């Protein structure tokens, strides 16, 4: 018997692959090694063109369900398409992105299949017996647990976006495209999507920013957050925050980084007036270079900084902005 | 209309430690509260009750002290409460929890709406709502920030990463709610007095006709094999930059240029 496959739900929205789909195909490929097949399930309407990226990222097979009823995600039709596929193919492992969509769909399927599901994982590994060891945060990130699903198959998990790197895309890689037959009738789907209103987004998404200037409670006020905007602007970056500034209304909730916010991995992360507790650092630990500015020399953020500056943000941040502006003017 | 609200009791503080030897959570003396999102769910049910007339039933699976959480929900204004309490139910993962809750709901009789929190703040899977919806074969609407009922339909707004989505489903349906939905009320003194007389029914696994293989640890496919504190994201060496603000800025700029970041 061939070794059981690893199946990735390849999330797309508006005809664009979510980055996490590629991250998971890459991770599945790494877990599968050369011998086990990696299969991606791609559902949507007019999305066949996305299969190429999935092959390039490491999928051996793409299962395509292309149908007008699948254009905008709804739980039931997506579950109805995927359930028979999972039932028949009996993959060993099924991975979803821990997005609002993945966390809506995966439990519905897990209950229908009668199997285990782990939520919002930060890491995946295989133990010597080939069992999937899933690392999941709990208690607001204060605790990590390992979870396994010893006897039931598939082993299902939702994985937080950005914890695995984007795999290199090998355009020469080929795979097999399998079309799934879809027998959905719009009239039989109870849920209707009446309206989709985009929420205002920063021009650069925090998750995609190469430079992030993050402020904490130590910024003191909404006005002082403008200092961060100015610094971010000269660096071509985006402003992020810990939770207190969001709670205070100094900045929008879409800018929160950490356990209950976003996970980011910029090249440069400038931490201003934030202490560096784990609920925050869990979201930014993958940054390449971290600069920490804090008036308390014992702040934990210095433990993960590349460069540390002990001082008042209201003095240091404008000085940095001025210096970087000067360099920019010189064309550096 | 009848609304069932599923509530979970969670520790008031998430600041738990792990015993380095036993790898068990140290939870001594930690107070318990209703999962915050479940309070939003109770509030939503009470607002719908005020608007359309409804009875609101609370349902929870857990140890005997969950009575306190249920009493608080009754004091907020719910009409009756059901506690599923049995040693055989302990150690349930989300699959077993959703099975157990579904069994109880079938016994509780007809309903129009089930409300859950978007997730429980302790274990934080957010899976029980959708799994319960599947078991009861109901449409599910997750991440709800607004609810309107017209006739036999529910219209809800969902808060997603990049959009707000307005959807409509026929009743009965199951919704999981966010904190953006409302601000939960506090129980009044009168509410607390009345709550003492409201029915709180306790059922065992046998009472709800649960199959022993499907409940508690036995019915749970997932296993927690280790519990530990995050390693702390310490880096090798931090270089401290000091001097006047301008000097610091110059020193940092130089280093970032050398690292090809500027
Ligand atoms: C379930 C749960 C989820 C959470 N999720 C998140 C999350 O997603 N993201 C998140 O960030 N937090 C989250 N938190 C909150 C987290 O625990 C911390 O409370 C928060 O990160 C602290 O933010 P802070 O560092 O800005 O504030 P503080 O810890 O108060 O630190 C402020 C820092 O600023 C320094 N400072 C003050 N004034 C100045 C000045 N003038 N110049 C320089 N430095 C100064 C101080 O020395 C101090 O180190 C969560 C908590 C829970 C319980
Ligand atoms: C550290 C830790 C990690 C865990 N990880 C997993 C995991 O990855 N996968 C898994 O399947 N199980 C897991 N469990 C088990 C899980 O906590 C239990 O199954 C729990 O009963 C429900 O899951 P939850 O707390 O995540 O609730 P969620 O699914 O997050 O809760 C959502 C909503 O469901 C309702 N609800 C939840 N529990 C109850 C209840 N007991 N009574 C009434 N209503 C309820 C509430 O409305 C709640 O707001 C874990 C447990 C621990 C301690």
XYZ file of C-alpha atoms and ligand atoms in Angstrom:
700
model
C 0.000 0.000 0.000
C 1.275 3.440 -0.868
C 1.891 5.678 2.119
C -1.117 7.793 2.958
C -1.235 11.262 1.557
C -1.159 14.690 3.160
C -4.001 16.888 1.978
C -3.958 20.676 2.112
C -7.064 22.813 1.813
C -5.904 25.494 -0.629
C -7.821 28.530 0.538
C -8.529 31.195 -2.057
C -10.537 34.380 -1.836
C -11.706 36.420 -4.788
C -9.765 34.149 -7.093
C -6.448 34.698 -5.284
C -4.662 32.020 -3.315
C -4.237 32.886 0.326
C -0.554 32.880 1.149
C -1.153 30.293 3.879
C -2.217 27.778 1.201
C 1.286 27.862 -0.254
C 2.896 27.856 3.191
C 0.981 24.688 4.024
C 1.752 22.964 0.739
C 5.405 23.725 1.432
C 5.145 22.327 4.963
C 3.216 19.273 3.751
C 5.958 18.626 1.187
C 8.595 18.830 3.926
C 6.628 16.432 6.160
C 5.919 14.050 3.270
C 9.485 13.810 2.078
C 9.858 12.293 -1.370
C 7.658 9.254 -0.918
C 4.247 10.410 0.279
C 1.927 12.323 -1.994
C 0.910 15.894 -1.223
C -2.553 16.771 -2.487
C -4.188 20.187 -2.554
C -7.949 20.707 -2.646
C -8.903 23.877 -4.518
C -12.521 25.052 -4.398
C -13.994 28.102 -6.044
C -15.335 29.474 -9.289
C -12.959 30.115 -12.168
C -9.933 29.185 -10.078
C -8.260 26.546 -12.266
C -5.428 28.963 -12.974
C -4.311 28.764 -9.334
C -3.339 25.096 -9.635
C 0.017 26.003 -11.177
C 1.241 27.744 -8.023
C 0.190 24.769 -5.910
C 2.213 22.382 -8.088
C 5.136 24.793 -8.007
C 4.966 24.902 -4.202
C 5.128 21.119 -3.940
C 1.709 19.565 -4.610
C 1.659 16.313 -6.589
C -2.031 16.491 -7.255
C -4.628 19.266 -7.229
C -8.272 18.341 -6.708
C -10.285 21.076 -8.368
C -13.929 21.830 -7.613
C -14.927 24.687 -9.873
C -18.554 25.734 -9.635
C -20.495 29.006 -9.384
C -21.999 28.061 -5.992
C -18.440 27.880 -4.601
C -17.483 31.413 -5.611
C -18.017 32.999 -2.193
C -17.220 30.674 0.694
C -20.111 29.127 2.586
C -19.740 26.334 5.105
C -22.206 23.819 3.796
C -21.358 23.617 0.088
C -17.624 23.566 0.845
C -18.118 20.809 3.432
C -20.389 18.875 1.063
C -17.726 18.910 -1.647
C -14.839 18.002 0.651
C -16.460 15.354 2.841
C -16.770 12.599 0.181
C -13.239 13.384 -1.006
C -11.792 12.913 2.474
C -13.941 9.853 3.074
C -12.778 8.191 -0.104
C -9.114 9.170 -0.203
C -8.511 8.692 3.522
C -5.580 11.063 3.810
C -3.338 10.623 6.825
C -3.231 14.366 7.561
C -5.390 17.314 6.493
C -4.128 20.892 6.919
C -6.179 24.101 6.863
C -5.074 27.681 7.408
C -6.295 28.972 10.778
C -8.145 31.803 9.071
C -11.777 32.675 9.774
C -12.628 30.443 6.826
C -10.449 27.516 7.872
C -11.683 27.681 11.457
C -15.294 27.686 10.205
C -14.875 24.787 7.786
C -12.434 22.388 9.471
C -14.542 21.651 12.593
C -17.635 21.045 10.473
C -15.703 18.389 8.538
C -14.015 16.937 11.608
C -17.393 16.347 13.230
C -18.796 14.787 10.055
C -15.771 12.488 9.782
C -15.749 11.801 13.516
C -12.074 12.626 13.874
C -9.811 14.914 15.909
C -8.931 18.484 15.065
C -6.332 20.792 16.601
C -6.746 24.536 16.383
C -4.431 27.363 15.441
C -1.173 25.414 15.467
C 2.209 27.107 15.627
C 4.234 24.069 14.651
C 3.899 20.590 13.198
C 6.302 17.668 13.371
C 6.245 13.909 12.921
C 7.229 11.699 15.841
C 9.277 8.530 15.246
C 6.063 6.546 14.660
C 4.941 9.049 12.037
C 2.258 10.555 14.263
C 1.644 14.259 13.759
C 2.684 16.293 16.818
C 0.821 19.581 16.784
C 1.916 22.553 18.868
C -0.982 24.764 19.901
C -1.114 27.836 22.155
C -3.626 28.010 25.016
C -4.439 30.368 27.877
C -3.802 33.397 25.717
C -0.373 32.139 24.703
C 0.875 31.566 28.253
C 0.977 27.847 27.636
C 1.845 25.676 24.676
C 0.544 22.134 24.332
C 1.443 19.213 22.142
C -1.566 17.433 20.732
C -1.693 14.166 18.853
C -4.507 12.179 17.297
C -3.330 8.621 17.877
C -6.087 6.448 16.453
C -8.446 8.438 14.251
C -7.799 9.423 10.643
C -7.359 11.858 9.158
C -5.363 13.876 11.687
C -6.794 17.338 11.140
C -5.346 20.694 12.056
C -5.692 24.398 11.399
C -2.347 26.197 11.206
C -1.819 29.859 11.897
C -0.758 31.821 8.820
C 2.887 32.942 8.685
C 4.334 30.318 10.967
C 5.790 28.445 8.013
C 7.771 30.202 5.310
C 6.591 30.522 1.724
C 8.214 27.638 -0.130
C 10.294 28.406 -3.198
C 8.110 28.060 -6.299
C 9.560 25.595 -8.787
C 7.821 26.406 -12.058
C 9.223 23.286 -13.689
C 7.355 21.026 -11.254
C 4.364 19.289 -12.784
C 1.402 17.607 -11.193
C -1.893 15.956 -11.865
C -5.072 18.033 -12.029
C -8.179 16.087 -10.987
C -11.586 17.639 -11.558
C -14.140 16.846 -8.891
C -17.723 16.543 -9.992
C -19.857 19.076 -8.157
C -23.584 18.491 -7.786
C -24.619 21.588 -5.893
C -27.891 23.375 -6.502
C -28.088 26.954 -5.288
C -31.701 26.561 -4.143
C -30.734 23.810 -1.748
C -28.113 25.858 0.076
C -29.830 27.384 3.116
C -27.365 30.195 3.713
C -27.250 33.245 1.441
C -24.489 35.831 1.426
C -26.277 39.138 0.959
C -23.400 41.555 1.141
C -19.636 41.629 1.487
C -18.212 44.957 2.566
C -14.440 45.303 2.623
C -13.128 46.585 5.938
C -10.710 49.475 5.646
C -7.199 48.121 5.405
C -3.852 49.817 5.700
C -2.367 50.434 2.252
C 0.280 47.833 3.008
C -0.982 44.846 4.942
C 0.859 44.417 8.217
C 1.501 40.794 7.302
C 3.265 41.812 4.106
C 5.252 44.767 5.421
C 9.045 44.611 5.223
C 9.352 47.239 7.949
C 7.109 47.532 10.997
C 7.259 50.264 13.603
C 5.302 48.979 16.598
C 4.139 51.035 19.532
C 3.058 49.978 22.998
C 1.452 51.501 26.038
C 4.661 53.473 26.622
C 3.801 55.710 23.638
C 1.393 57.375 26.022
C -1.137 58.890 23.614
C -2.733 58.919 20.207
C -0.702 62.037 19.345
C 2.558 60.245 20.067
C 1.527 57.473 17.691
C 1.953 60.061 14.918
C 5.687 59.947 15.660
C 5.549 56.287 14.690
C 3.645 57.063 11.476
C 6.399 59.502 10.505
C 9.136 56.979 11.200
C 7.260 54.247 9.336
C 6.745 56.540 6.388
C 10.423 57.317 5.816
C 11.198 53.618 6.063
C 8.365 52.616 3.734
C 6.881 50.640 6.587
C 3.652 50.208 8.485
C 2.695 50.964 12.083
C 1.726 48.085 14.355
C 0.860 47.941 18.040
C 0.497 45.887 21.169
C -2.954 45.440 22.636
C -3.149 48.377 25.083
C -2.949 51.061 22.343
C -5.722 49.238 20.492
C -7.825 49.077 23.658
C -7.169 52.791 24.209
C -8.309 53.585 20.673
C -4.942 55.090 19.672
C -4.896 52.784 16.660
C -7.252 50.347 14.890
C -7.584 46.691 15.921
C -6.280 45.560 12.523
C -2.820 46.755 13.632
C -2.541 44.549 16.703
C 0.349 42.108 16.652
C 0.475 39.021 18.832
C -1.534 36.202 20.274
C -4.927 37.711 19.551
C -3.687 39.865 16.685
C -1.515 39.307 13.654
C 1.634 37.306 13.158
C 4.272 39.186 11.234
C 7.748 38.507 9.901
C 9.267 41.765 8.634
C 12.943 42.380 7.880
C 12.981 45.206 10.414
C 10.854 45.546 13.545
C 11.199 48.660 15.677
C 9.553 48.126 19.079
C 8.729 51.443 20.765
C 7.557 51.663 24.371
C 6.391 48.083 24.594
C 7.534 45.634 27.239
C 7.737 42.460 25.163
C 5.421 40.071 26.979
C 4.909 36.740 25.333
C 1.389 37.505 24.017
C 2.998 40.156 21.895
C 6.295 38.528 20.990
C 4.598 35.353 19.766
C 3.454 37.506 16.843
C 6.792 39.080 15.937
C 9.510 36.640 16.932
C 10.238 35.820 13.280
C 11.367 39.366 12.470
C 14.923 39.472 11.086
C 16.241 42.547 12.854
C 14.580 43.862 16.004
C 15.301 47.316 17.400
C 13.917 47.922 20.905
C 13.421 51.347 22.437
C 12.371 51.338 26.087
C 13.120 53.505 29.112
C 13.398 50.432 31.326
C 16.750 48.668 30.759
C 15.231 45.484 32.193
C 12.273 45.312 29.798
C 12.004 41.773 28.404
C 11.874 43.096 24.838
C 15.653 43.625 25.041
C 16.050 39.849 25.314
C 14.970 39.467 21.747
C 16.333 42.633 20.281
C 19.225 42.854 17.851
C 19.801 46.469 18.854
C 18.638 47.973 22.132
C 18.154 51.625 23.003
C 17.404 52.676 26.570
C 15.592 55.983 26.412
C 12.374 57.898 25.989
C 10.496 57.116 22.795
C 9.449 60.739 22.454
C 13.126 61.690 22.032
C 14.544 58.658 20.256
C 11.855 58.124 17.624
C 12.024 61.666 16.158
C 15.824 61.451 16.123
C 15.636 58.220 14.120
C 13.111 59.742 11.720
C 15.350 62.754 11.191
C 18.455 60.647 10.549
C 16.705 58.284 8.111
C 15.219 61.269 6.277
C 18.664 62.769 5.874
C 20.004 59.529 4.433
C 17.046 59.255 2.098
C 17.628 62.785 0.856
C 21.230 61.822 0.100
C 19.862 58.941 -1.932
C 21.164 56.250 0.364
C -39.101 31.414 20.154
C -36.607 29.429 22.195
C -32.929 30.290 22.352
C -30.299 27.966 23.791
C -27.034 29.544 24.894
C -24.039 27.234 25.411
C -21.670 28.508 28.048
C -18.311 27.322 29.312
C -16.724 28.200 32.611
C -13.121 29.383 32.267
C -10.419 30.627 34.655
C -10.673 34.359 35.403
C -6.961 34.781 34.790
C -5.117 33.161 31.932
C -1.835 33.771 33.671
C -1.229 30.103 34.420
C 2.081 28.414 35.017
C 3.234 24.926 34.219
C 4.745 22.688 36.857
C 8.165 21.974 35.355
C 8.209 18.446 36.842
C 4.704 17.128 36.236
C 3.938 19.326 33.217
C 0.537 19.973 34.722
C -1.083 23.374 34.841
C -0.872 25.069 38.220
C -4.335 26.489 38.748
C -4.671 26.694 42.497
C -6.904 29.430 43.770
C -7.827 30.642 40.321
C -11.339 32.018 40.217
C -13.739 30.915 37.493
C -15.936 33.078 35.275
C -18.239 32.658 32.301
C -16.228 32.643 29.081
C -16.406 36.330 28.014
C -17.852 35.649 24.544
C -20.527 33.473 26.129
C -21.650 36.510 28.129
C -22.061 38.308 24.805
C -24.149 35.325 23.677
C -26.354 35.532 26.785
C -26.769 39.277 26.293
C -27.752 38.758 22.650
C -30.335 36.158 23.671
C -31.797 38.499 26.281
C -32.015 41.342 23.780
C -33.822 39.087 21.314
C -36.107 38.002 24.128
C -36.952 41.633 24.916
C -37.617 42.371 21.263
C -39.441 39.267 20.034
C -40.409 37.413 23.171
C -38.474 34.207 23.755
C -37.406 31.787 26.406
C -33.684 31.578 27.015
C -32.120 28.310 28.181
C -28.515 27.952 29.278
C -26.541 24.769 28.728
C -23.129 23.842 30.058
C -21.047 20.737 30.446
C -18.599 20.764 33.334
C -17.875 20.064 36.975
C -20.355 20.910 39.790
C -18.939 24.444 40.283
C -20.311 25.397 36.856
C -23.596 25.929 38.709
C -22.204 29.320 39.707
C -21.762 30.336 36.084
C -25.265 29.138 35.280
C -26.710 31.017 38.264
C -25.047 34.164 37.014
C -26.582 33.664 33.573
C -29.972 33.132 35.199
C -29.446 36.303 37.214
C -28.731 38.181 33.984
C -32.184 37.080 32.846
C -32.107 33.585 31.330
C -35.143 31.440 32.136
C -33.694 28.031 32.906
C -30.392 26.185 32.909
C -29.060 22.698 32.241
C -25.819 21.315 33.617
C -24.267 18.171 32.192
C -22.214 16.864 35.034
C -20.738 13.391 35.231
C -17.267 11.996 35.782
C -17.646 10.050 32.572
C -17.779 13.351 30.675
C -14.384 14.553 31.909
C -11.491 14.938 29.500
C -13.728 15.553 26.495
C -12.174 17.167 23.453
C -14.280 19.203 21.055
C -15.634 16.145 19.224
C -16.862 14.565 22.469
C -18.054 17.921 23.835
C -20.130 18.620 20.727
C -21.610 15.108 20.857
C -22.565 15.532 24.508
C -24.094 18.979 23.989
C -26.027 17.692 20.959
C -27.449 14.799 22.994
C -28.613 17.213 25.677
C -30.143 19.623 23.165
C -32.138 16.789 21.599
C -33.527 16.036 25.040
C -34.215 19.708 25.775
C -36.725 19.750 22.936
C -37.413 22.225 20.177
C -35.489 25.460 19.711
C -35.022 28.198 17.124
C -31.557 29.487 17.780
C -28.375 28.217 19.441
C -25.750 30.762 20.465
C -22.133 29.961 21.328
C -19.059 32.091 21.913
C -16.571 32.441 19.055
C -14.111 30.588 21.251
C -13.358 29.744 24.855
C -10.451 31.859 26.071
C -8.672 29.007 27.851
C -8.304 26.129 25.388
C -9.198 28.468 22.520
C -10.191 26.117 19.718
C -13.439 27.760 18.570
C -14.460 24.324 17.337
C -17.386 23.399 19.569
C -19.874 25.714 17.803
C -19.320 24.421 14.250
C -19.047 20.809 15.442
C -22.329 21.154 17.319
C -23.990 22.696 14.259
C -22.837 19.730 12.193
C -24.174 17.217 14.698
C -27.563 18.928 14.773
C -27.494 19.463 11.005
C -27.997 23.223 11.367
C -26.688 26.101 9.293
C -23.861 27.831 11.179
C -22.865 31.482 11.185
C -19.531 32.164 12.895
C -17.891 35.439 14.075
C -21.223 37.225 14.406
C -21.246 40.944 15.259
C -24.939 41.715 14.592
C -28.140 39.653 14.741
C -31.593 40.396 13.361
C -34.535 38.031 13.312
C -37.340 38.444 10.831
C -40.003 35.768 10.655
C -38.250 32.441 10.453
C -34.960 33.845 9.232
C -31.868 35.162 10.917
C -29.778 37.838 9.292
C -26.313 38.258 10.752
C -23.199 40.272 10.165
C -19.901 38.387 10.329
C -16.587 40.061 11.118
C -13.854 38.508 9.002
C -10.200 39.464 8.562
C -10.743 41.735 5.613
C -14.463 42.132 5.284
C -17.831 42.328 6.913
C -20.231 39.808 5.510
C -24.007 39.950 5.827
C -25.648 36.535 5.565
C -29.100 35.106 6.003
C -30.157 31.635 7.079
C -33.426 29.927 7.933
C -34.087 29.087 11.570
C -33.178 26.997 13.428
C -29.520 27.957 13.145
C -26.376 28.099 15.270
C -24.371 31.309 15.664
C -20.997 31.921 17.302
C -20.617 35.465 18.557
C -17.864 38.063 18.989
C -17.397 40.786 21.596
C -18.328 43.416 18.991
C -21.934 42.173 19.202
C -22.887 43.943 22.436
C -21.891 44.820 25.997
C -23.115 42.187 28.448
C -25.282 43.460 31.313
C -24.499 42.918 34.988
C -27.000 40.965 37.046
C -29.147 43.185 39.274
C -29.878 42.421 42.921
C -33.421 41.504 41.952
C -32.086 39.325 39.144
C -29.855 37.474 41.594
C -32.804 36.863 43.926
C -35.000 35.586 41.131
C -32.227 33.363 39.822
C -32.230 31.316 43.013
C -35.735 30.121 42.162
C -35.225 29.443 38.470
C -34.942 25.798 37.384
C -31.414 24.403 37.106
C -31.523 20.823 35.868
C -28.538 18.524 36.257
C -28.187 15.600 33.874
C -25.733 12.715 33.887
C -24.423 10.971 30.798
C -27.122 8.323 31.217
C -29.854 10.981 31.458
C -29.055 12.244 27.982
C -28.721 8.728 26.568
C -25.056 9.235 25.692
C -23.136 6.297 24.232
C -20.192 5.693 26.614
C -17.705 5.322 23.725
C -18.516 8.811 22.483
C -18.061 10.853 25.656
C -15.250 12.078 27.877
C -11.689 11.049 27.280
C -12.802 7.760 25.662
C -14.750 9.614 23.002
C -11.958 12.084 22.289
C -9.661 11.521 19.310
C -7.188 14.213 20.427
C -4.684 13.761 23.222
C -2.748 16.478 24.992
C 0.688 14.841 25.243
C 2.669 17.729 26.695
C 2.069 21.086 28.333
C 4.871 23.641 28.619
C 5.607 27.329 28.827
C 6.757 29.063 25.664
C 10.528 28.958 25.508
C 10.697 32.772 25.447
C 11.894 34.177 22.213
C 15.366 35.092 23.360
C 17.973 36.071 20.810
C 21.671 35.431 21.113
C 23.094 38.850 21.931
C 21.635 42.290 21.995
C 23.869 45.228 21.105
C 22.973 48.269 23.213
C 23.341 51.650 21.538
C 23.872 54.631 23.791
C 24.649 58.314 23.623
C 22.604 61.343 22.667
C 19.508 60.640 20.567
C 21.309 61.886 17.410
C 24.300 59.669 18.097
C 22.088 56.670 18.663
C 20.225 57.409 15.439
C 23.472 57.632 13.484
C 24.800 54.395 14.988
C 21.595 52.546 14.203
C 21.415 53.896 10.650
C 24.969 52.709 10.026
C 24.153 49.198 11.221
C 20.957 48.981 9.216
C 22.806 50.141 6.130
C 25.487 47.524 6.686
C 22.735 44.908 6.976
C 21.265 46.217 3.677
C 17.988 47.075 5.388
C 18.178 50.759 4.628
C -5.787 36.365 25.995
C -4.829 37.498 25.811
C -4.460 37.846 24.508
C -3.588 38.913 24.300
N -3.235 39.219 23.024
C -2.340 40.197 22.817
C -1.893 40.512 21.485
O -2.350 39.940 20.482
N -0.991 41.475 21.330
C -0.472 42.167 22.385
O 0.373 43.025 22.171
N -0.892 41.910 23.633
C -1.812 40.956 23.874
N -2.218 40.718 25.140
C -1.819 41.657 26.207
C -0.422 41.370 26.729
O -0.528 40.414 27.766
C 0.199 42.647 27.304
O -0.674 43.214 28.246
C 0.528 43.699 26.256
O 1.204 43.129 25.168
C 1.392 44.756 26.867
O 1.528 45.828 25.963
P 2.708 46.865 26.104
O 4.001 46.160 26.009
O 2.418 47.911 25.102
O 2.450 47.515 27.535
P 3.264 47.396 28.878
O 3.520 45.990 29.228
O 2.566 48.248 29.845
O 4.665 48.034 28.520
C 4.881 49.383 28.281
C 6.381 49.570 28.165
O 6.670 50.882 27.737
C 7.800 51.363 28.426
N 7.686 52.824 28.425
C 6.784 53.596 29.096
N 6.958 54.894 28.792
C 7.986 54.958 27.946
C 8.644 56.009 27.272
N 8.244 57.293 27.407
N 9.675 55.709 26.481
C 10.085 54.444 26.327
N 9.501 53.399 26.916
C 8.461 53.650 27.710
C 7.733 50.726 29.772
O 9.026 50.631 30.351
C 7.156 49.342 29.457
O 8.176 48.394 29.212
C -3.075 39.647 25.391
C -3.434 39.274 26.676
C -4.300 38.223 26.899
C -4.647 37.855 28.311
C -4.679 23.186 26.720
C -5.799 22.517 26.016
C -5.787 22.392 24.627
C -6.828 21.750 23.944
N -6.771 21.628 22.598
C -7.759 20.968 21.934
C -7.717 20.785 20.529
O -6.801 21.235 19.845
N -8.722 20.092 19.932
C -9.772 19.607 20.631
O -10.667 19.005 20.031
N -9.861 19.776 21.962
C -8.890 20.442 22.631
N -8.968 20.602 24.003
C -10.165 20.155 24.688
C -11.213 21.274 24.737
O -10.750 22.315 25.556
C -12.519 20.794 25.294
O -13.129 19.930 24.387
C -13.513 21.872 25.679
O -14.603 21.198 26.302
C -14.121 22.666 24.516
O -13.215 23.242 23.709
P -12.795 24.771 23.838
O -12.508 25.062 25.230
O -11.726 24.986 22.848
O -14.110 25.545 23.417
P -14.423 26.387 22.094
O -14.718 25.474 20.979
O -13.389 27.414 21.881
O -15.760 27.061 22.617
C -16.634 27.748 21.751
C -17.977 27.855 22.387
O -18.553 26.557 22.536
C -19.336 26.519 23.727
N -18.756 25.550 24.651
C -17.482 25.122 24.713
N -17.339 24.246 25.719
C -18.534 24.116 26.301
C -19.038 23.376 27.407
N -18.241 22.573 28.111
N -20.339 23.508 27.745
C -21.161 24.313 27.021
N -20.743 25.043 25.986
C -19.452 24.955 25.624
C -19.293 27.915 24.298
O -20.360 28.659 23.764
C -17.977 28.450 23.776
O -17.923 29.851 23.716
C -7.915 21.221 24.675
C -7.930 21.368 26.064
C -6.900 21.993 26.739
C -6.949 22.117 28.220
